[in-house]
Amino acid sequence: MPLLTIIFCGTPAFALPSLRDLIDQPDFQIAGVVTQPDRPRGRGKEVASSPVKDAAAAAGIPVYQPQKIRAEESYEYFRNAEPDAVVIIAYGQIIPARLIEIPRLGWINLHGSLLPKYRGAAPIHWAVASGETRTGLTTMRIDAGLDTGPMLLKHETEIAPDETAPELYARLAEAGAALIVKTLRGLASGTITPTPQDNSHATLAPPLKKEDGRINWSLPAQTIYNRIRGFQPWPGAFTTFRGKQCAIWGKPAPRQSVLISTPGTIRTNGGDVDVTCAEETALRLEFVQLEGRNKISAREFANGARLQSNERFGT
C-alpha cells in the first residue's frame, strides 16, 4: 500500500492515543499537526500548549497553530501540504468548505458517539448523563454540517452502571486509535463504503454550561445520579444549602431505606445521609463541598451542619 500523507488536527487528550498510533504506523506519514493556539489554562491561568502540541513536538512533527482555521494562510497551509487525508479529533474550530475539499480521502473525524445519536461538542458527557447503557465511536467524513457527514466505521461498548464521563472518555480515546487506523486503511484500499446518517434519529449533545450541573430534586434518584456521573469533572453536580452553593456526590439509596418527604429533604439514616427525590427514591450522599470549603464526607457534613427537622437542599 502506498504511503499515506496525513495532516492531524486535534487539541485535547482525547486525540492523543490516535495521534500516537498513527505516528507508529509504517504506511502513514504525519506531515504536520494542527492544534489550537497556546492559551491560559488551569487555576493559575498560565499560558500552556495543548496535549496534542506537546506530543507532536516530542515526536519531531511540525506544528501549526492558526488563530482562525478559515483564514487565507490556513488554506495555503493545507493546499501546500497536499495531504491524502486529514484526521480531525476534537480540534475545536469549524472547518470551512474549501478546506474540506483539499484531501482526496477527505477529513476523517473520530466522534465520541454512535452517530447520528449525540451530535455536538459533548457526546460522551451527555450519553452518561442521559442514562445510556451503550455508546461508542464513529468515524465519519466531515461535511459542512454539525457531525452530519457520512459514517465510515463504528465501535460499540457498554457504559458501566457507575462509570463516569472521564472514565468513559479515557476508554473511548484508547479504542479510537485502532478505529482511525482501520478507517484510513479501508478508505485507501476502497473497502469502506460511506453510509449516510438518518437525520430523523439525530439527537444533540451541546456544550456543557454551568447550569447543567444544578440538581433538580424533583427527578428520580437514578436520573440525578446519571447526571452526577455525566457532568464530571465540570460543571459537576450542585445544589444550595442555607443560601450557599453546595457540590455533592452520591448514589441512589436502597429502596427499603427511603423515607417519603418533600424532594430535597435531608434525612440522617443511621450513619447515612439521604436526600429525598421523586418517585419514592432517595440519593445517598457520599461527599459534600460547601462553597469556599473543603470536600468532606456526608457524615461530617451532617454532624457539622446540625441539621434541623425537615431541612432541605435548594432546587
mmCIF file of C-alpha atoms in Angstrom:
data_model
loop_
_atom_site.group_PDB
_atom_site.id
_atom_site.type_symbol
_atom_site.label_atom_id
_atom_site.label_comp_id
_atom_site.label_asym_id
_atom_site.label_seq_id
_atom_site.Cartn_x
_atom_site.Cartn_y
_atom_site.Cartn_z
ATOM 1 C CA MET A 1 0.000 0.000 0.000
ATOM 2 C CA PRO A 2 1.437 3.441 -0.930
ATOM 3 C CA LEU A 3 2.478 5.759 1.885
ATOM 4 C CA LEU A 4 -0.424 7.972 3.004
ATOM 5 C CA THR A 5 0.363 11.605 3.793
ATOM 6 C CA ILE A 6 -1.742 12.798 6.720
ATOM 7 C CA ILE A 7 -2.332 16.093 8.495
ATOM 8 C CA PHE A 8 -3.576 15.589 12.051
ATOM 9 C CA CYS A 9 -5.901 18.160 13.654
ATOM 10 C CA GLY A 10 -6.670 17.883 17.360
ATOM 11 C CA THR A 11 -6.271 19.601 20.697
ATOM 12 C CA PRO A 12 -7.210 17.746 23.944
ATOM 13 C CA ALA A 13 -6.049 14.482 25.491
ATOM 14 C CA PHE A 14 -8.873 12.590 23.750
ATOM 15 C CA ALA A 15 -6.907 12.881 20.487
ATOM 16 C CA LEU A 16 -3.580 11.666 21.877
ATOM 17 C CA PRO A 17 -3.930 7.870 21.517
ATOM 18 C CA SER A 18 -4.908 8.257 17.865
ATOM 19 C CA LEU A 19 -2.013 10.611 17.114
ATOM 20 C CA ARG A 20 0.494 8.314 18.792
ATOM 21 C CA ASP A 21 -0.840 5.249 16.985
ATOM 22 C CA LEU A 22 -0.721 6.997 13.623
ATOM 23 C CA ILE A 23 2.886 8.050 14.236
ATOM 24 C CA ASP A 24 3.806 4.390 14.811
ATOM 25 C CA GLN A 25 2.295 3.093 11.550
ATOM 26 C CA PRO A 26 4.841 2.459 8.758
ATOM 27 C CA ASP A 27 2.302 3.175 5.989
ATOM 28 C CA PHE A 28 1.382 6.664 7.268
ATOM 29 C CA GLN A 29 3.415 9.862 7.149
ATOM 30 C CA ILE A 30 2.261 12.623 9.522
ATOM 31 C CA ALA A 31 3.279 15.713 7.577
ATOM 32 C CA GLY A 32 2.050 18.134 10.231
ATOM 33 C CA VAL A 33 -0.121 18.626 13.272
ATOM 34 C CA VAL A 34 -2.672 21.438 13.561
ATOM 35 C CA THR A 35 -3.836 22.403 17.042
ATOM 36 C CA GLN A 36 -5.347 25.347 18.884
ATOM 37 C CA PRO A 37 -3.107 28.268 19.923
ATOM 38 C CA ASP A 38 -1.482 28.216 23.356
ATOM 39 C CA ARG A 39 -3.936 29.581 25.904
ATOM 40 C CA PRO A 40 -4.211 30.278 29.648
ATOM 41 C CA ARG A 41 -5.156 27.043 31.434
ATOM 42 C CA GLY A 42 -5.770 25.819 34.957
ATOM 43 C CA ARG A 43 -6.355 27.784 38.120
ATOM 44 C CA GLY A 44 -3.208 29.828 37.680
ATOM 45 C CA LYS A 45 -4.229 30.772 34.114
ATOM 46 C CA GLU A 46 -0.684 30.268 32.889
ATOM 47 C CA VAL A 47 -0.304 30.061 29.122
ATOM 48 C CA ALA A 48 0.176 26.415 28.149
ATOM 49 C CA SER A 49 0.281 24.343 24.986
ATOM 50 C CA SER A 50 -2.279 21.687 24.146
ATOM 51 C CA PRO A 51 -1.643 17.970 24.843
ATOM 52 C CA VAL A 52 -1.578 17.343 21.090
ATOM 53 C CA LYS A 53 1.069 20.024 20.524
ATOM 54 C CA ASP A 54 3.263 18.543 23.253
ATOM 55 C CA ALA A 55 3.002 15.047 21.732
ATOM 56 C CA ALA A 56 3.773 16.318 18.242
ATOM 57 C CA ALA A 57 6.789 18.288 19.443
ATOM 58 C CA ALA A 58 8.119 15.236 21.275
ATOM 59 C CA ALA A 59 7.856 13.241 18.037
ATOM 60 C CA GLY A 60 9.533 15.945 15.975
ATOM 61 C CA ILE A 61 6.438 16.713 13.895
ATOM 62 C CA PRO A 62 5.916 20.321 12.694
ATOM 63 C CA VAL A 63 3.043 22.080 14.477
ATOM 64 C CA TYR A 64 0.758 24.739 13.014
ATOM 65 C CA GLN A 65 -1.491 26.801 15.340
ATOM 66 C CA PRO A 66 -3.767 29.163 13.400
ATOM 67 C CA GLN A 67 -5.903 31.597 15.342
ATOM 68 C CA LYS A 68 -8.641 31.007 12.763
ATOM 69 C CA ILE A 69 -8.569 27.977 10.510
ATOM 70 C CA ARG A 70 -10.765 29.758 7.959
ATOM 71 C CA ALA A 71 -8.022 32.346 7.334
ATOM 72 C CA GLU A 72 -6.249 32.508 3.967
ATOM 73 C CA GLU A 73 -2.930 31.372 5.445
ATOM 74 C CA SER A 74 -4.610 28.185 6.688
ATOM 75 C CA TYR A 75 -5.893 27.443 3.199
ATOM 76 C CA GLU A 76 -2.369 27.856 1.845
ATOM 77 C CA TYR A 77 -1.010 25.556 4.569
ATOM 78 C CA PHE A 78 -3.320 22.672 3.653
ATOM 79 C CA ARG A 79 -3.069 23.221 -0.086
ATOM 80 C CA ASN A 80 0.733 23.185 0.004
ATOM 81 C CA ALA A 81 0.834 20.092 2.236
ATOM 82 C CA GLU A 82 -1.214 18.093 -0.318
ATOM 83 C CA PRO A 83 -2.429 15.547 2.273
ATOM 84 C CA ASP A 84 -4.159 12.348 1.207
ATOM 85 C CA ALA A 85 -6.327 12.675 4.326
ATOM 86 C CA VAL A 86 -6.819 14.982 7.277
ATOM 87 C CA VAL A 87 -7.629 13.300 10.595
ATOM 88 C CA ILE A 88 -9.575 15.627 12.884
ATOM 89 C CA ILE A 89 -10.348 14.757 16.508
ATOM 90 C CA ALA A 90 -11.772 17.329 18.943
ATOM 91 C CA TYR A 91 -9.930 20.154 17.204
ATOM 92 C CA GLY A 92 -12.215 22.942 18.357
ATOM 93 C CA GLN A 93 -12.951 25.020 15.242
ATOM 94 C CA ILE A 94 -15.458 24.688 12.386
ATOM 95 C CA ILE A 95 -13.755 23.662 9.134
ATOM 96 C CA PRO A 96 -14.705 25.769 6.074
ATOM 97 C CA ALA A 97 -15.892 24.036 2.905
ATOM 98 C CA ARG A 98 -12.887 24.958 0.778
ATOM 99 C CA LEU A 99 -10.551 23.167 3.203
ATOM 100 C CA ILE A 100 -12.774 20.080 3.273
ATOM 101 C CA GLU A 101 -12.289 19.709 -0.487
ATOM 102 C CA ILE A 102 -8.465 19.528 -0.394
ATOM 103 C CA PRO A 103 -7.559 15.933 0.701
ATOM 104 C CA ARG A 104 -8.558 13.210 -1.769
ATOM 105 C CA LEU A 105 -9.765 10.875 1.028
ATOM 106 C CA GLY A 106 -11.464 13.685 2.928
ATOM 107 C CA TRP A 107 -11.359 14.934 6.508
ATOM 108 C CA ILE A 108 -11.809 11.908 8.764
ATOM 109 C CA ASN A 109 -13.336 12.613 12.157
ATOM 110 C CA LEU A 110 -13.451 10.388 15.234
ATOM 111 C CA HIS A 111 -16.680 11.202 17.072
ATOM 112 C CA GLY A 112 -17.461 10.022 20.611
ATOM 113 C CA SER A 113 -20.908 8.535 19.988
ATOM 114 C CA LEU A 114 -22.792 6.128 17.761
ATOM 115 C CA LEU A 115 -23.966 8.637 15.197
ATOM 116 C CA PRO A 116 -26.474 10.043 14.452
ATOM 117 C CA LYS A 117 -27.071 9.991 18.210
ATOM 118 C CA TYR A 118 -25.392 12.726 20.265
ATOM 119 C CA ARG A 119 -24.114 15.090 17.613
ATOM 120 C CA GLY A 120 -22.257 18.052 19.056
ATOM 121 C CA ALA A 121 -19.486 19.082 21.402
ATOM 122 C CA ALA A 122 -20.111 16.854 24.447
ATOM 123 C CA PRO A 123 -21.379 13.436 23.276
ATOM 124 C CA ILE A 124 -19.657 11.404 25.993
ATOM 125 C CA HIS A 125 -20.918 13.559 28.850
ATOM 126 C CA TRP A 126 -24.486 13.622 27.560
ATOM 127 C CA ALA A 127 -24.581 9.868 26.921
ATOM 128 C CA VAL A 128 -23.679 9.198 30.570
ATOM 129 C CA ALA A 129 -25.917 11.982 31.912
ATOM 130 C CA SER A 130 -28.854 10.643 29.895
ATOM 131 C CA GLY A 131 -28.516 7.181 31.405
ATOM 132 C CA GLU A 132 -27.392 5.379 28.237
ATOM 133 C CA THR A 133 -26.110 1.844 28.804
ATOM 134 C CA ARG A 134 -24.313 1.597 25.454
ATOM 135 C CA THR A 135 -22.378 4.075 23.367
ATOM 136 C CA GLY A 136 -19.330 4.045 21.144
ATOM 137 C CA LEU A 137 -17.336 5.770 18.451
ATOM 138 C CA THR A 138 -17.996 6.640 14.835
ATOM 139 C CA THR A 139 -15.535 7.606 12.149
ATOM 140 C CA MET A 140 -17.020 9.874 9.502
ATOM 141 C CA ARG A 141 -16.132 12.183 6.668
ATOM 142 C CA ILE A 142 -16.919 15.682 7.794
ATOM 143 C CA ASP A 143 -19.123 17.939 5.707
ATOM 144 C CA ALA A 144 -20.474 21.462 6.180
ATOM 145 C CA GLY A 145 -22.942 20.391 8.913
ATOM 146 C CA LEU A 146 -22.539 19.633 12.613
ATOM 147 C CA ASP A 147 -21.459 15.959 12.731
ATOM 148 C CA THR A 148 -23.729 15.210 9.777
ATOM 149 C CA GLY A 149 -21.230 13.650 7.355
ATOM 150 C CA PRO A 150 -21.336 10.092 6.017
ATOM 151 C CA MET A 151 -20.345 7.378 8.506
ATOM 152 C CA LEU A 152 -17.400 5.046 7.890
ATOM 153 C CA LEU A 153 -16.810 2.628 10.801
ATOM 154 C CA LYS A 154 -18.181 2.173 14.325
ATOM 155 C CA HIS A 155 -17.003 0.771 17.655
ATOM 156 C CA GLU A 156 -19.669 -0.062 20.258
ATOM 157 C CA THR A 157 -19.191 -0.515 24.011
ATOM 158 C CA GLU A 158 -21.198 -0.738 27.215
ATOM 159 C CA ILE A 159 -21.345 2.064 29.766
ATOM 160 C CA ALA A 160 -20.853 0.538 33.222
ATOM 161 C CA PRO A 161 -23.537 1.435 35.812
ATOM 162 C CA ASP A 162 -21.148 3.546 37.897
ATOM 163 C CA GLU A 163 -18.864 4.748 35.101
ATOM 164 C CA THR A 164 -18.215 8.489 34.980
ATOM 165 C CA ALA A 165 -17.744 10.622 31.894
ATOM 166 C CA PRO A 166 -13.950 10.980 32.452
ATOM 167 C CA GLU A 167 -13.605 7.198 32.765
ATOM 168 C CA LEU A 168 -15.582 6.578 29.590
ATOM 169 C CA TYR A 169 -13.706 9.390 27.846
ATOM 170 C CA ALA A 170 -10.389 7.651 28.552
ATOM 171 C CA ARG A 171 -11.658 4.269 27.344
ATOM 172 C CA LEU A 172 -13.071 5.652 24.120
ATOM 173 C CA ALA A 173 -9.918 7.649 23.418
ATOM 174 C CA GLU A 174 -7.855 4.443 23.529
ATOM 175 C CA ALA A 175 -10.352 2.482 21.414
ATOM 176 C CA GLY A 176 -10.449 5.288 18.860
ATOM 177 C CA ALA A 177 -6.814 4.850 17.871
ATOM 178 C CA ALA A 178 -7.343 1.456 16.259
ATOM 179 C CA LEU A 179 -10.580 2.622 14.645
ATOM 180 C CA ILE A 180 -8.871 5.572 12.966
ATOM 181 C CA VAL A 181 -6.080 3.377 11.596
ATOM 182 C CA LYS A 182 -8.583 0.819 10.287
ATOM 183 C CA THR A 183 -10.671 3.571 8.707
ATOM 184 C CA LEU A 184 -7.753 5.171 6.876
ATOM 185 C CA ARG A 185 -6.553 1.845 5.503
ATOM 186 C CA GLY A 186 -10.066 0.930 4.425
ATOM 187 C CA LEU A 187 -10.525 4.216 2.597
ATOM 188 C CA ALA A 188 -7.143 3.915 0.907
ATOM 189 C CA SER A 189 -7.922 0.386 -0.291
ATOM 190 C CA GLY A 190 -11.502 1.207 -1.285
ATOM 191 C CA THR A 191 -13.029 -1.373 1.051
ATOM 192 C CA ILE A 192 -15.182 1.083 3.056
ATOM 193 C CA THR A 193 -18.472 2.395 1.696
ATOM 194 C CA PRO A 194 -19.587 5.633 3.414
ATOM 195 C CA THR A 195 -23.110 5.422 4.854
ATOM 196 C CA PRO A 196 -25.387 8.481 5.075
ATOM 197 C CA GLN A 197 -26.784 9.312 8.508
ATOM 198 C CA ASP A 198 -30.506 9.074 9.210
ATOM 199 C CA ASN A 199 -31.190 12.616 10.356
ATOM 200 C CA SER A 200 -34.570 11.613 11.823
ATOM 201 C CA HIS A 201 -32.714 9.712 14.580
ATOM 202 C CA ALA A 202 -30.314 12.540 15.457
ATOM 203 C CA THR A 203 -30.013 13.931 18.977
ATOM 204 C CA LEU A 204 -27.860 16.820 20.125
ATOM 205 C CA ALA A 205 -25.082 16.969 22.710
ATOM 206 C CA PRO A 206 -24.465 20.713 23.131
ATOM 207 C CA PRO A 207 -21.502 22.213 25.022
ATOM 208 C CA LEU A 208 -21.910 21.902 28.770
ATOM 209 C CA LYS A 209 -22.814 25.008 30.729
ATOM 210 C CA LYS A 210 -22.672 25.706 34.445
ATOM 211 C CA GLU A 211 -26.425 25.464 34.936
ATOM 212 C CA ASP A 212 -26.488 21.872 33.624
ATOM 213 C CA GLY A 213 -24.983 20.807 36.944
ATOM 214 C CA ARG A 214 -27.787 22.222 39.100
ATOM 215 C CA ILE A 215 -29.690 19.355 40.764
ATOM 216 C CA ASN A 216 -33.452 19.144 40.414
ATOM 217 C CA TRP A 217 -34.545 17.072 43.420
ATOM 218 C CA SER A 218 -37.948 16.520 41.761
ATOM 219 C CA LEU A 219 -36.257 13.984 39.474
ATOM 220 C CA PRO A 220 -35.751 10.309 40.434
ATOM 221 C CA ALA A 221 -32.507 9.476 42.242
ATOM 222 C CA GLN A 222 -31.182 7.404 39.327
ATOM 223 C CA THR A 223 -31.654 10.313 36.932
ATOM 224 C CA ILE A 224 -29.787 12.628 39.311
ATOM 225 C CA TYR A 225 -27.031 10.035 39.721
ATOM 226 C CA ASN A 226 -26.636 9.748 35.943
ATOM 227 C CA ARG A 227 -26.134 13.492 35.763
ATOM 228 C CA ILE A 228 -23.609 13.400 38.622
ATOM 229 C CA ARG A 229 -21.620 10.793 36.635
ATOM 230 C CA GLY A 230 -22.022 12.594 33.341
ATOM 231 C CA PHE A 231 -21.114 16.114 34.400
ATOM 232 C CA GLN A 232 -17.711 15.269 35.867
ATOM 233 C CA PRO A 233 -15.298 16.981 36.135
ATOM 234 C CA TRP A 234 -17.276 20.123 35.147
ATOM 235 C CA PRO A 235 -19.829 21.515 35.901
ATOM 236 C CA GLY A 236 -20.242 18.734 38.463
ATOM 237 C CA ALA A 237 -23.491 18.429 40.437
ATOM 238 C CA PHE A 238 -24.506 21.180 42.822
ATOM 239 C CA THR A 239 -27.405 22.498 44.851
ATOM 240 C CA THR A 240 -27.789 25.137 47.567
ATOM 241 C CA PHE A 241 -27.730 24.752 51.333
ATOM 242 C CA ARG A 242 -28.684 27.633 53.607
ATOM 243 C CA GLY A 243 -28.247 30.038 50.732
ATOM 244 C CA LYS A 244 -24.791 28.867 49.619
ATOM 245 C CA GLN A 245 -23.784 26.706 46.680
ATOM 246 C CA CYS A 246 -23.001 23.141 47.605
ATOM 247 C CA ALA A 247 -21.381 20.479 45.399
ATOM 248 C CA ILE A 248 -22.478 16.928 46.102
ATOM 249 C CA TRP A 249 -21.553 13.348 45.218
ATOM 250 C CA GLY A 250 -23.796 10.361 45.897
ATOM 251 C CA LYS A 251 -25.652 7.273 44.661
ATOM 252 C CA PRO A 252 -29.264 6.070 44.797
ATOM 253 C CA ALA A 253 -30.187 4.775 48.263
ATOM 254 C CA PRO A 254 -31.622 1.256 48.688
ATOM 255 C CA ARG A 255 -35.392 1.296 48.236
ATOM 256 C CA GLN A 256 -36.136 -0.065 51.702
ATOM 257 C CA SER A 257 -34.368 2.888 53.342
ATOM 258 C CA VAL A 258 -36.370 5.609 51.563
ATOM 259 C CA LEU A 259 -38.460 7.899 53.774
ATOM 260 C CA ILE A 260 -41.246 9.736 51.965
ATOM 261 C CA SER A 261 -40.978 13.515 52.243
ATOM 262 C CA THR A 262 -40.681 16.649 50.102
ATOM 263 C CA PRO A 263 -37.987 16.390 47.376
ATOM 264 C CA GLY A 264 -34.705 17.835 48.607
ATOM 265 C CA THR A 265 -35.347 16.931 52.258
ATOM 266 C CA ILE A 266 -32.183 15.765 54.044
ATOM 267 C CA ARG A 267 -32.563 12.817 56.404
ATOM 268 C CA THR A 268 -29.955 11.033 58.514
ATOM 269 C CA ASN A 269 -30.481 7.282 58.459
ATOM 270 C CA GLY A 270 -28.130 5.655 60.965
ATOM 271 C CA GLY A 271 -24.733 6.735 59.672
ATOM 272 C CA ASP A 272 -26.085 7.555 56.212
ATOM 273 C CA VAL A 273 -27.349 10.853 54.829
ATOM 274 C CA ASP A 274 -30.192 10.550 52.304
ATOM 275 C CA VAL A 275 -31.920 13.215 50.214
ATOM 276 C CA THR A 276 -35.488 12.674 49.058
ATOM 277 C CA CYS A 277 -36.031 12.570 45.298
ATOM 278 C CA ALA A 278 -39.027 11.858 43.051
ATOM 279 C CA GLU A 279 -40.893 8.565 42.668
ATOM 280 C CA GLU A 280 -40.212 7.437 46.241
ATOM 281 C CA THR A 281 -36.435 7.390 45.749
ATOM 282 C CA ALA A 282 -33.532 8.989 47.591
ATOM 283 C CA LEU A 283 -29.938 9.905 46.870
ATOM 284 C CA ARG A 284 -27.444 8.694 49.465
ATOM 285 C CA LEU A 285 -24.765 11.345 49.843
ATOM 286 C CA GLU A 286 -21.105 10.346 49.843
ATOM 287 C CA PHE A 287 -19.334 13.707 49.845
ATOM 288 C CA VAL A 288 -20.296 17.358 50.154
ATOM 289 C CA GLN A 289 -18.361 20.545 49.438
ATOM 290 C CA LEU A 290 -19.854 23.768 50.684
ATOM 291 C CA GLU A 291 -18.941 26.952 48.863
ATOM 292 C CA GLY A 292 -15.489 28.132 49.921
ATOM 293 C CA ARG A 293 -14.733 24.978 51.942
ATOM 294 C CA ASN A 294 -13.024 21.630 51.503
ATOM 295 C CA LYS A 295 -14.730 18.452 50.342
ATOM 296 C CA ILE A 296 -15.903 16.363 53.325
ATOM 297 C CA SER A 297 -17.801 13.135 53.879
ATOM 298 C CA ALA A 298 -21.589 13.210 54.083
ATOM 299 C CA ARG A 299 -21.471 12.219 57.750
ATOM 300 C CA GLU A 300 -19.079 15.082 58.547
ATOM 301 C CA PHE A 301 -21.404 17.449 56.717
ATOM 302 C CA ALA A 302 -24.462 16.276 58.665
ATOM 303 C CA ASN A 303 -22.679 16.458 62.010
ATOM 304 C CA GLY A 304 -21.238 19.891 61.344
ATOM 305 C CA ALA A 305 -24.440 21.344 59.930
ATOM 306 C CA ARG A 306 -26.572 20.204 62.896
ATOM 307 C CA LEU A 307 -29.480 19.573 60.560
ATOM 308 C CA GLN A 308 -32.920 20.794 61.568
ATOM 309 C CA SER A 309 -36.063 18.696 61.171
ATOM 310 C CA ASN A 310 -37.159 18.516 57.508
ATOM 311 C CA GLU A 311 -34.269 20.756 56.382
ATOM 312 C CA ARG A 312 -33.880 20.796 52.620
ATOM 313 C CA PHE A 313 -31.394 21.442 49.867
ATOM 314 C CA GLY A 314 -32.405 24.111 47.379
ATOM 315 C CA THR A 315 -33.618 23.399 43.853
#
